[in-house]
Coordinates of C-alpha atoms and ligand atoms in Angstrom, one line a residue:
X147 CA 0.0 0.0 0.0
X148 CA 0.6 3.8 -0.6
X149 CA 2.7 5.4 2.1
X150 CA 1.6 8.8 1.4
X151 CA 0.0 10.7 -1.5
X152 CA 0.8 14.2 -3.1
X153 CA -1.8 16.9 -3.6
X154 CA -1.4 20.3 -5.9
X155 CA -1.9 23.4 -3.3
X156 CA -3.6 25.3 -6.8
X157 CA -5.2 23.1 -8.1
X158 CA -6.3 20.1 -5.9
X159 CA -5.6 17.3 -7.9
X160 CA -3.8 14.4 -6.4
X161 CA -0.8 11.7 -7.2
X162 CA -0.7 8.1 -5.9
X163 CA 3.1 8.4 -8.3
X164 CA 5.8 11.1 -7.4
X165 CA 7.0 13.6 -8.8
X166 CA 8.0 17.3 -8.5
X167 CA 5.2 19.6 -9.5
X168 CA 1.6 19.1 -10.6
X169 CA 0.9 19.2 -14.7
X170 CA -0.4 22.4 -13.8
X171 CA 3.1 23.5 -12.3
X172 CA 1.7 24.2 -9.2
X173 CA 3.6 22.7 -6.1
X174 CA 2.7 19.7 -4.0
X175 CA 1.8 18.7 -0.9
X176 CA 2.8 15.2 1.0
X177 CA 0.1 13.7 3.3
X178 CA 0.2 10.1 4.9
X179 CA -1.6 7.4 4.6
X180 CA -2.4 5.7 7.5
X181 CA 1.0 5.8 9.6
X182 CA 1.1 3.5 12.6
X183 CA -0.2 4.6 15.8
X184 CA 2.8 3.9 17.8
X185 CA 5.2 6.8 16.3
X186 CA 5.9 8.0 19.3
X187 CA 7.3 4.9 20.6
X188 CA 9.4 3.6 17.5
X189 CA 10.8 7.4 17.3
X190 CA 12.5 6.9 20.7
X191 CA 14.1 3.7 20.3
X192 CA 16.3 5.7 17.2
X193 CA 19.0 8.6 17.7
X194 CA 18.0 12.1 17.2
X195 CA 18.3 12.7 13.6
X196 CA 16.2 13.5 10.5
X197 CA 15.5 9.7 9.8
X198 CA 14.3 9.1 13.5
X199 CA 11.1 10.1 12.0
X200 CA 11.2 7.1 9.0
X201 CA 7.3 6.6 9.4
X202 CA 6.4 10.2 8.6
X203 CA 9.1 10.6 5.8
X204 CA 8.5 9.9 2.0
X205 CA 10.9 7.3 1.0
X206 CA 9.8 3.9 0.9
X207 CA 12.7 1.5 2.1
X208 CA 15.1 2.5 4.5
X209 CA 17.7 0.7 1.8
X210 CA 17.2 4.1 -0.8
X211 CA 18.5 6.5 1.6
X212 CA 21.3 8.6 0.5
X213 CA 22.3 10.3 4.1
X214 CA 25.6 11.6 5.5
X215 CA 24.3 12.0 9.2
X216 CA 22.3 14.5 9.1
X217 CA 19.9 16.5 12.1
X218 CA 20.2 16.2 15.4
X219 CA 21.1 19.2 15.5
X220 CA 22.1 21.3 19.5
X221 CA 18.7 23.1 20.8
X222 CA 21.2 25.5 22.7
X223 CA 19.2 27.1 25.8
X224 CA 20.8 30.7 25.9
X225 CA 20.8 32.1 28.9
X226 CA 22.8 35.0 28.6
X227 CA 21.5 36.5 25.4
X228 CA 17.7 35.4 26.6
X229 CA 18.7 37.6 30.0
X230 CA 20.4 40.8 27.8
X231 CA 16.8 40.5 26.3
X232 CA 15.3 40.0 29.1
X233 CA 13.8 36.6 28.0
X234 CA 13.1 34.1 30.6
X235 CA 13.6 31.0 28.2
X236 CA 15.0 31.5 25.0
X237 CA 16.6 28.4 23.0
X238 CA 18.5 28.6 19.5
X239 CA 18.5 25.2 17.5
X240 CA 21.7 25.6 15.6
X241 CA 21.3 23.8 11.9
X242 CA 25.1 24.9 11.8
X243 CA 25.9 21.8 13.3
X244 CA 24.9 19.4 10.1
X245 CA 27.2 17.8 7.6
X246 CA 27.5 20.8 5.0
X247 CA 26.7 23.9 8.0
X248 CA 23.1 24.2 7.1
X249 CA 19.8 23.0 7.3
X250 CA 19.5 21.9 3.7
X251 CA 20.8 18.7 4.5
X252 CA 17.9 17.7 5.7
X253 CA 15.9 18.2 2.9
X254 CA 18.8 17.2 0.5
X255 CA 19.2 14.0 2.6
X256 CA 15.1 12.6 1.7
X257 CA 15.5 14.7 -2.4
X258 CA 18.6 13.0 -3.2
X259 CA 17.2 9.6 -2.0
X260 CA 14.0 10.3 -3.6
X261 CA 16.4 11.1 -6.8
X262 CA 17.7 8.0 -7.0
X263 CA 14.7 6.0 -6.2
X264 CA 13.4 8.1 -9.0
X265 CA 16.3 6.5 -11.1
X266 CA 17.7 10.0 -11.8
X267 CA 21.2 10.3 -12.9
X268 CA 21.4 14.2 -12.4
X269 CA 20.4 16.8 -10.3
X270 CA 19.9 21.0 -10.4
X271 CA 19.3 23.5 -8.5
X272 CA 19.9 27.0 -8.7
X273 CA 20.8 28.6 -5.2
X274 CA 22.0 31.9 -3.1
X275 CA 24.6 29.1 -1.9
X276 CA 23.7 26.6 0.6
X277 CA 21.4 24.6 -1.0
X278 CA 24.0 24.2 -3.9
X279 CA 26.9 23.3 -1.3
X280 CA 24.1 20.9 0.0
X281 CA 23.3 19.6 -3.4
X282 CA 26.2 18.9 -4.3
X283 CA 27.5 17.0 -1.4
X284 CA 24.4 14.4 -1.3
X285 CA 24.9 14.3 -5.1
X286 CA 28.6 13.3 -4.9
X287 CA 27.4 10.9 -1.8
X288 CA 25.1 9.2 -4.3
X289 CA 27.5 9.2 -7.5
X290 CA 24.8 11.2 -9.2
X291 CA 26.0 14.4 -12.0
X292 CA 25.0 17.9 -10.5
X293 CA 24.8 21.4 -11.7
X294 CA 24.5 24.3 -9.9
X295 CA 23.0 28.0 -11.4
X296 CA 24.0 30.8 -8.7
X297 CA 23.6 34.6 -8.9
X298 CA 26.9 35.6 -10.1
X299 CA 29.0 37.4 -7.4
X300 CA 26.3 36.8 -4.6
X301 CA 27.3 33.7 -3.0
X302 CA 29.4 33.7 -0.4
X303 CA 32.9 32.2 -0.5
X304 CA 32.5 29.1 1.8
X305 CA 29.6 27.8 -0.2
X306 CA 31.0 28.3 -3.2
X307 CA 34.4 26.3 -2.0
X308 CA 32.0 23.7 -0.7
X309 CA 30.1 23.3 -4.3
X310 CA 33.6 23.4 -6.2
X311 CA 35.0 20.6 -3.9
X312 CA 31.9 18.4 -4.0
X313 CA 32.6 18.5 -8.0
X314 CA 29.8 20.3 -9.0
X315 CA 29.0 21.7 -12.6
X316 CA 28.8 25.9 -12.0
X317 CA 27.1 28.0 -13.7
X318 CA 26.9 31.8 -12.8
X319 CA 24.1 33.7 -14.2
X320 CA 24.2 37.7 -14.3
X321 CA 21.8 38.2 -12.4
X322 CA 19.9 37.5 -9.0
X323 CA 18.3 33.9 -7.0
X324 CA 15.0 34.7 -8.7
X325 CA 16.2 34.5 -12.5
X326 CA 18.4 31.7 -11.9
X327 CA 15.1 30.3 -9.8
X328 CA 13.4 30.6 -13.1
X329 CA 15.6 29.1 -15.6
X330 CA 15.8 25.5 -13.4
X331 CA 11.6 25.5 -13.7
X332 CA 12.2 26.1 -17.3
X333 CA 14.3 23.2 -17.3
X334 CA 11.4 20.9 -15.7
X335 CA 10.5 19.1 -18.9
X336 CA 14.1 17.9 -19.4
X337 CA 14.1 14.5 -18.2
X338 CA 17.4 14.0 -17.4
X339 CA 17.7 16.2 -15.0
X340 CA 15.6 15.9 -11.2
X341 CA 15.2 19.2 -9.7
X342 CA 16.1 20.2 -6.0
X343 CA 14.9 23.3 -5.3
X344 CA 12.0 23.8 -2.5
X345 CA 9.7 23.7 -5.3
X346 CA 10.5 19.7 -4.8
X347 CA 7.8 18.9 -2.2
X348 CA 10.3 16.3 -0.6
X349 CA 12.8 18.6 0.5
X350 CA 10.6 20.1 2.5
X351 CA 9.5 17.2 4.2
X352 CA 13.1 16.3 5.0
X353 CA 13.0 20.0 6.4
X354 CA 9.9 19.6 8.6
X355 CA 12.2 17.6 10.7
X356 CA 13.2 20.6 12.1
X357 CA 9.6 21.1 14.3
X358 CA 10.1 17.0 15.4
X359 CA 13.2 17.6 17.3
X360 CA 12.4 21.0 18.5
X361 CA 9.1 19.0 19.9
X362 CA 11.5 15.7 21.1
X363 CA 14.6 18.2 22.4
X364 CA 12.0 20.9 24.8
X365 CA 9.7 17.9 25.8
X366 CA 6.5 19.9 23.8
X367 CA 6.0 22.5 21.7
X368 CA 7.4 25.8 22.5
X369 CA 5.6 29.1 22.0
X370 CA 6.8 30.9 19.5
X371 CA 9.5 29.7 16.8
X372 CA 11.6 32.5 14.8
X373 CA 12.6 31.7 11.3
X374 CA 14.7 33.6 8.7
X375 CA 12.4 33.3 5.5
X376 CA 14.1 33.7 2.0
X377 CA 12.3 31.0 -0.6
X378 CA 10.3 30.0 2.2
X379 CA 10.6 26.4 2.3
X380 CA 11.4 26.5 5.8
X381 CA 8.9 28.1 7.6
X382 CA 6.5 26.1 5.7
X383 CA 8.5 23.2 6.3
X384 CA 8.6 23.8 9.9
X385 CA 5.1 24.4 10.5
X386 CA 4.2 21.2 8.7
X387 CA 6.2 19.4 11.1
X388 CA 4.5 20.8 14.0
X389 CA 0.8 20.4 12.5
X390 CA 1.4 17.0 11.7
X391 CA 2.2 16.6 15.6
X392 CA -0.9 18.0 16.4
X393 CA -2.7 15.4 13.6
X394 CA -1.3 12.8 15.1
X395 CA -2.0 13.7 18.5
X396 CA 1.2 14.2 19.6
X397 CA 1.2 17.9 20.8
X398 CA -2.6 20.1 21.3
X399 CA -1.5 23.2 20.6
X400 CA 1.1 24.5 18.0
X401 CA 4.1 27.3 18.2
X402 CA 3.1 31.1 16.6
X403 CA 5.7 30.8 13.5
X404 CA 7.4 34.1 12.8
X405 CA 9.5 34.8 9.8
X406 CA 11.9 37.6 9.2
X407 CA 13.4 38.7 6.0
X408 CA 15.5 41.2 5.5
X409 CA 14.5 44.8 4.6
X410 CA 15.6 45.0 1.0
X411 CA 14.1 41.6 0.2
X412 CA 11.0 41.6 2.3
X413 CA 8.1 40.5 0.0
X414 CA 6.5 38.3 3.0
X415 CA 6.8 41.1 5.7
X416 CA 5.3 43.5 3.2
X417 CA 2.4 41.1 2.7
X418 CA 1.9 40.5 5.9
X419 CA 1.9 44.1 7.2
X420 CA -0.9 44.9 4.7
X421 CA -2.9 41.6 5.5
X422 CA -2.6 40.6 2.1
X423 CA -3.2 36.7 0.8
X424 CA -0.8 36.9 -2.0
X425 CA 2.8 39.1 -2.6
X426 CA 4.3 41.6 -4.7
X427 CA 7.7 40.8 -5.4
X428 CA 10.4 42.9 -5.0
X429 CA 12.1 43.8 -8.3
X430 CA 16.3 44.1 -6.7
X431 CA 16.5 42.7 -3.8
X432 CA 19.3 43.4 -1.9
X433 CA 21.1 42.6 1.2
X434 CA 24.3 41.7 3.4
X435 CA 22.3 38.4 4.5
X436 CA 23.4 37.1 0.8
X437 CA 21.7 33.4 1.3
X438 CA 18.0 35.3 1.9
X439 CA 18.9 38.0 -1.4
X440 CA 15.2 37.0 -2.9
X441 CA 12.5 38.9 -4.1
X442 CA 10.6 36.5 -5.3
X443 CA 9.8 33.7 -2.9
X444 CA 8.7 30.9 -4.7
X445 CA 6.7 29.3 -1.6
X446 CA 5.2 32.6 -0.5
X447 CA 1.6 30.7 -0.5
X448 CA 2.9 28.0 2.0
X449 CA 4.6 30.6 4.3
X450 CA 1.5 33.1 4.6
X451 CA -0.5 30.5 5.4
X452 CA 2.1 29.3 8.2
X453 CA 2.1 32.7 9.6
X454 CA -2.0 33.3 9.3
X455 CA -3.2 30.1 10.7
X456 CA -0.3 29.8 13.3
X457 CA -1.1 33.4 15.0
X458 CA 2.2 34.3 13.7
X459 CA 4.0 37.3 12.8
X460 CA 6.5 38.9 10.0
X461 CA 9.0 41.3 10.7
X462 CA 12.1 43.0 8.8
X463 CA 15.4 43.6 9.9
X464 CA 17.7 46.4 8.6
X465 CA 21.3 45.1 7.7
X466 CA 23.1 46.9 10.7
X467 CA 20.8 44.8 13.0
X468 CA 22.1 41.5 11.5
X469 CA 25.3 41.9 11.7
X470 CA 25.1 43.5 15.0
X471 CA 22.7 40.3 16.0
X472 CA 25.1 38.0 14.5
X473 CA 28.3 39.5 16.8
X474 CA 25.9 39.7 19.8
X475 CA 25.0 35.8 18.9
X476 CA 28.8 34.2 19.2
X477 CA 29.9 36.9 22.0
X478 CA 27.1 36.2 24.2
X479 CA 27.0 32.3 23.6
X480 CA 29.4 31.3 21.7
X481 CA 27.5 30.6 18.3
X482 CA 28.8 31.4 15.5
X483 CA 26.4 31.9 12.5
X484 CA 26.1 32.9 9.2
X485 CA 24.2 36.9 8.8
X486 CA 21.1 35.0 7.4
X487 CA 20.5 33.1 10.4
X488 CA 21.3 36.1 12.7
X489 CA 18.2 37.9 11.5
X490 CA 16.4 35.4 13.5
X491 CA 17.6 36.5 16.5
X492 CA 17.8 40.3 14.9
X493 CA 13.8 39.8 14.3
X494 CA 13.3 38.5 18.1
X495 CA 14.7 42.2 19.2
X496 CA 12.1 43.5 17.4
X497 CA 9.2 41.5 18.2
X498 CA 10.0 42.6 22.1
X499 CA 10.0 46.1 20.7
X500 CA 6.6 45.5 19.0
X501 CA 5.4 43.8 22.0
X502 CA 4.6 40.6 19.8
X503 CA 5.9 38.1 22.2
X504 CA 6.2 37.9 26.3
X505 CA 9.0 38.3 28.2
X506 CA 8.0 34.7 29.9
X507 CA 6.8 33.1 27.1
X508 CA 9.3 29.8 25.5
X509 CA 10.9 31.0 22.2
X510 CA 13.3 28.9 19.9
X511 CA 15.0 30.8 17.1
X512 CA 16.5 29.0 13.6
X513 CA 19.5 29.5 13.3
X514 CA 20.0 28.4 9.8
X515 CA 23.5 28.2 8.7
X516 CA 27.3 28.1 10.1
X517 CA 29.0 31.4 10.4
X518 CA 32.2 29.9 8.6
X519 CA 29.7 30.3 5.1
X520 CA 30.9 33.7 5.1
X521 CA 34.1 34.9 6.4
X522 CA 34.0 37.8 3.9
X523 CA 31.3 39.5 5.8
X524 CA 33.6 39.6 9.4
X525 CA 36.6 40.1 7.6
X526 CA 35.6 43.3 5.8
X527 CA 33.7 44.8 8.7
X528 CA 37.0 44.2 10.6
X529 CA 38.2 47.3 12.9
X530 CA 41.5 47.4 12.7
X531 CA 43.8 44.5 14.0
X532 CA 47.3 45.3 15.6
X533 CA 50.5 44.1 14.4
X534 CA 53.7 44.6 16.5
X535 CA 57.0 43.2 16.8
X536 CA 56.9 39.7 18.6
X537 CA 59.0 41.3 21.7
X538 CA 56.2 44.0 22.1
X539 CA 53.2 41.3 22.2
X540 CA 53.1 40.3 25.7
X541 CA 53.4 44.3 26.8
X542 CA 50.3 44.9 24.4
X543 CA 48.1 42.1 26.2
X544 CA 49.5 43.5 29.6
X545 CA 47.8 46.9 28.6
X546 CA 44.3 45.5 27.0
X547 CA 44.6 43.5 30.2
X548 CA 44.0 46.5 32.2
X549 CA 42.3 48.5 29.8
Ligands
LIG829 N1 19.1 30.8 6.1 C1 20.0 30.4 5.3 C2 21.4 30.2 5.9 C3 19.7 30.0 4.0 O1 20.7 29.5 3.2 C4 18.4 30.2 3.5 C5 18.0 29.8 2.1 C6 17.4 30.7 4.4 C7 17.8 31.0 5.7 C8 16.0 30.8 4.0 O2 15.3 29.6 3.9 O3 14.7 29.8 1.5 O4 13.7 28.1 3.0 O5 13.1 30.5 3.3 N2 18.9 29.5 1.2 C9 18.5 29.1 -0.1 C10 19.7 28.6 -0.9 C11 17.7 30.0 -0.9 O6 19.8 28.6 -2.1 O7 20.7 28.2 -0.2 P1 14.1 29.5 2.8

């Protein structure tokens, strides 16, 4: 029997078979069919980890899966930085901490399987640079061709060594995530190629893991989760996860999902200010947070509807406050993470401004990606370092000892 079955979010038809997008290119959903009743107690007997969670997972033998070890990711509880905000619990799940030093492992870990159960022999993706460092690992993993189409002179230089190391096929495009978004859909009819973007309705599910552990980590479900939204795969991924806890009666209530882009690519926030259903994309979108550079979010349906139905909330963050965020992150607690993934914690400033959340209420912030992704960004907003003579050294530390 059918362990789960796709459905079109535009249209409504549905797919007993897979594949990546409904003949009416709209994307699809994955629902279950009938997973046991004893989740709970086969997810304990297995590690923390993205395939702990088998049952509620798209692949269909445990024998197809293409993995490198990834999720189980640290749920960090930060005291210091939740006491400087005057937070009385405050927890940052850091998806640093998986095999490439992002999140997308976990969805590349179920699309790369689900590539090769597909029989694919290559993938694509185009990418602002993790998903492409992520591709291209699992790719090389499975011995499968991949090609990569990235904004030229937008990704950042740790991803890019990652994707040239892996052995993937480059190809810059002049000009941003969006256009280089568009030319991989153009290339869905080509069958020899299995496309890896979050317009793949498996990635995501790989993805929801996200909400699973935060649930399995904290005991329950926390109150508010803060996400840094770029595509938006993964807030919609995330609040998946935690609805289907609910559906399966694991959990009554769910968390109030908030997303935060940043202010020259906010299409979401702008949306969401306005109470609209739908976006207006942003023409240039532009930012230092390079890996969330998108003004056209191609799951912008999925993420609205997270935010709406969730209670949530969408707030923007100016480029000083990420990078400020992402110092205050690694000086207070010793996390490291990329500027992306600091406007999380950038955005949870804001919603204590805005009086969105409570100063006792239980908040877990994404931080999405490692802060080695993008040296450049610490590097250039350096102040200056000091250079002396070896003899002088020890007299210099004497004097910032004191100082
Ligand atoms: N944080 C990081 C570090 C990312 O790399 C991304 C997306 C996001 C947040 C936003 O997640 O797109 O699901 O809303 N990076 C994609 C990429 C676009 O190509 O690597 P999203």
């Amino acid at each position: 029997m059918a362990k789960y079955r796709l459905k079109c979010i535009e249209c409504g038809l549905t797919y007993d078979d897979d594949r990546v997008l409904c003949s009416c290119n709209g994307l699809l959903d994955v629902s279950y069919l009938n997973p046991p009743s004893d989740l709970r107690s086969r997810w304990m007997g297995r590690r923390i980890s993205v395939w702990r969670y088998f049952e509620l997972l798209p692949v269909k033998s445990m024998s197809s899966i293409v993995s490198l070890g990834e999720g189980g990711t640290i749920l960090y509880r930060c005291g210091r930085i939740g006491e400087y905000f005057g937070l009385r619990e405050l927890h940052v799940k850091n998806e640093g901490g998986n095999p490439t030093g992002s999140f997308k492992d976990r969805g590349m870990t179920v699309g790369v399987s689900k590539a090769v159960e597909h029989g694919a022999s290559a993938v694509i993706c185009a990418s602002t640079g993790n998903t492409s460092a992520s591709l291209a690992a699992y790719a090389a993993r499975a011995g499968l061709k991949c090609f990569v189409i990235l904004p030229h002179g937008k990704v950042a230089l740790g991803k890019l060594s990652q994707a040239v190391i892996y052995g993937a096929n480059i190809i810059f495009i002049k000009g941003s995530f969006d256009e280089a978004l568009k030319v991989v859909r153009g290339m869905a009819e080509d069958h020899r190629l299995y496309i890896l973007n979050s317009i793949n309705p498996f990635r995501l599910e790989g993805q929801k893991t996200i909400a699973y552990e935060i649930y399995d980590q904290l005991g329950s479900v926390p109150d508010v989760v803060v996400v840094p939204v770029g595509n938006a795969g993964n807030i919609s991924a995330i609040f998946k996860g935690f609805m289907e806890l609910k559906q399966y009666r694991l959990t009554e209530s769910i968390p109030r999902m908030v997303g935060v882009q940043a202010e020259g690519a906010s299409p979401i926030v702008n949306a969401f200010r306005r109470g609209l259903r739908h976006i207006e994309p942003i023409e240039n979108p532009e930012t230092v947070a390079t890996a969330i550079r998108i003004g056209n979010p191609v799951n912008w349906r999925r993420a609205l509807n997270a935010i709406y139905s969730s209670n949530g909330y969408a707030v923007s963050v100016s480029d000083m406050e990420i990078l400020e965020a992402q110092k205050l992150l690694a000086r207070l607690e010793g996390i490291f993470v990329e500027p992306a993934s600091a406007a999380s914690i950038a955005g949870l400033k804001k919603l204590l401004e805005e009086k969105v959340v409570d100063r006792d209420e239980r908040i877990v912030c994404i931080a999405t990606g490692h802060g080695l992704k993008d040296p450049d960004v610490i590097t250039r907003n350096m102040n200056s370092t000091i250079v002396v003579e070896s003899k002088d050294a020890s007299k210099v530390v004497g004097k910032l000892l004191t100082s």
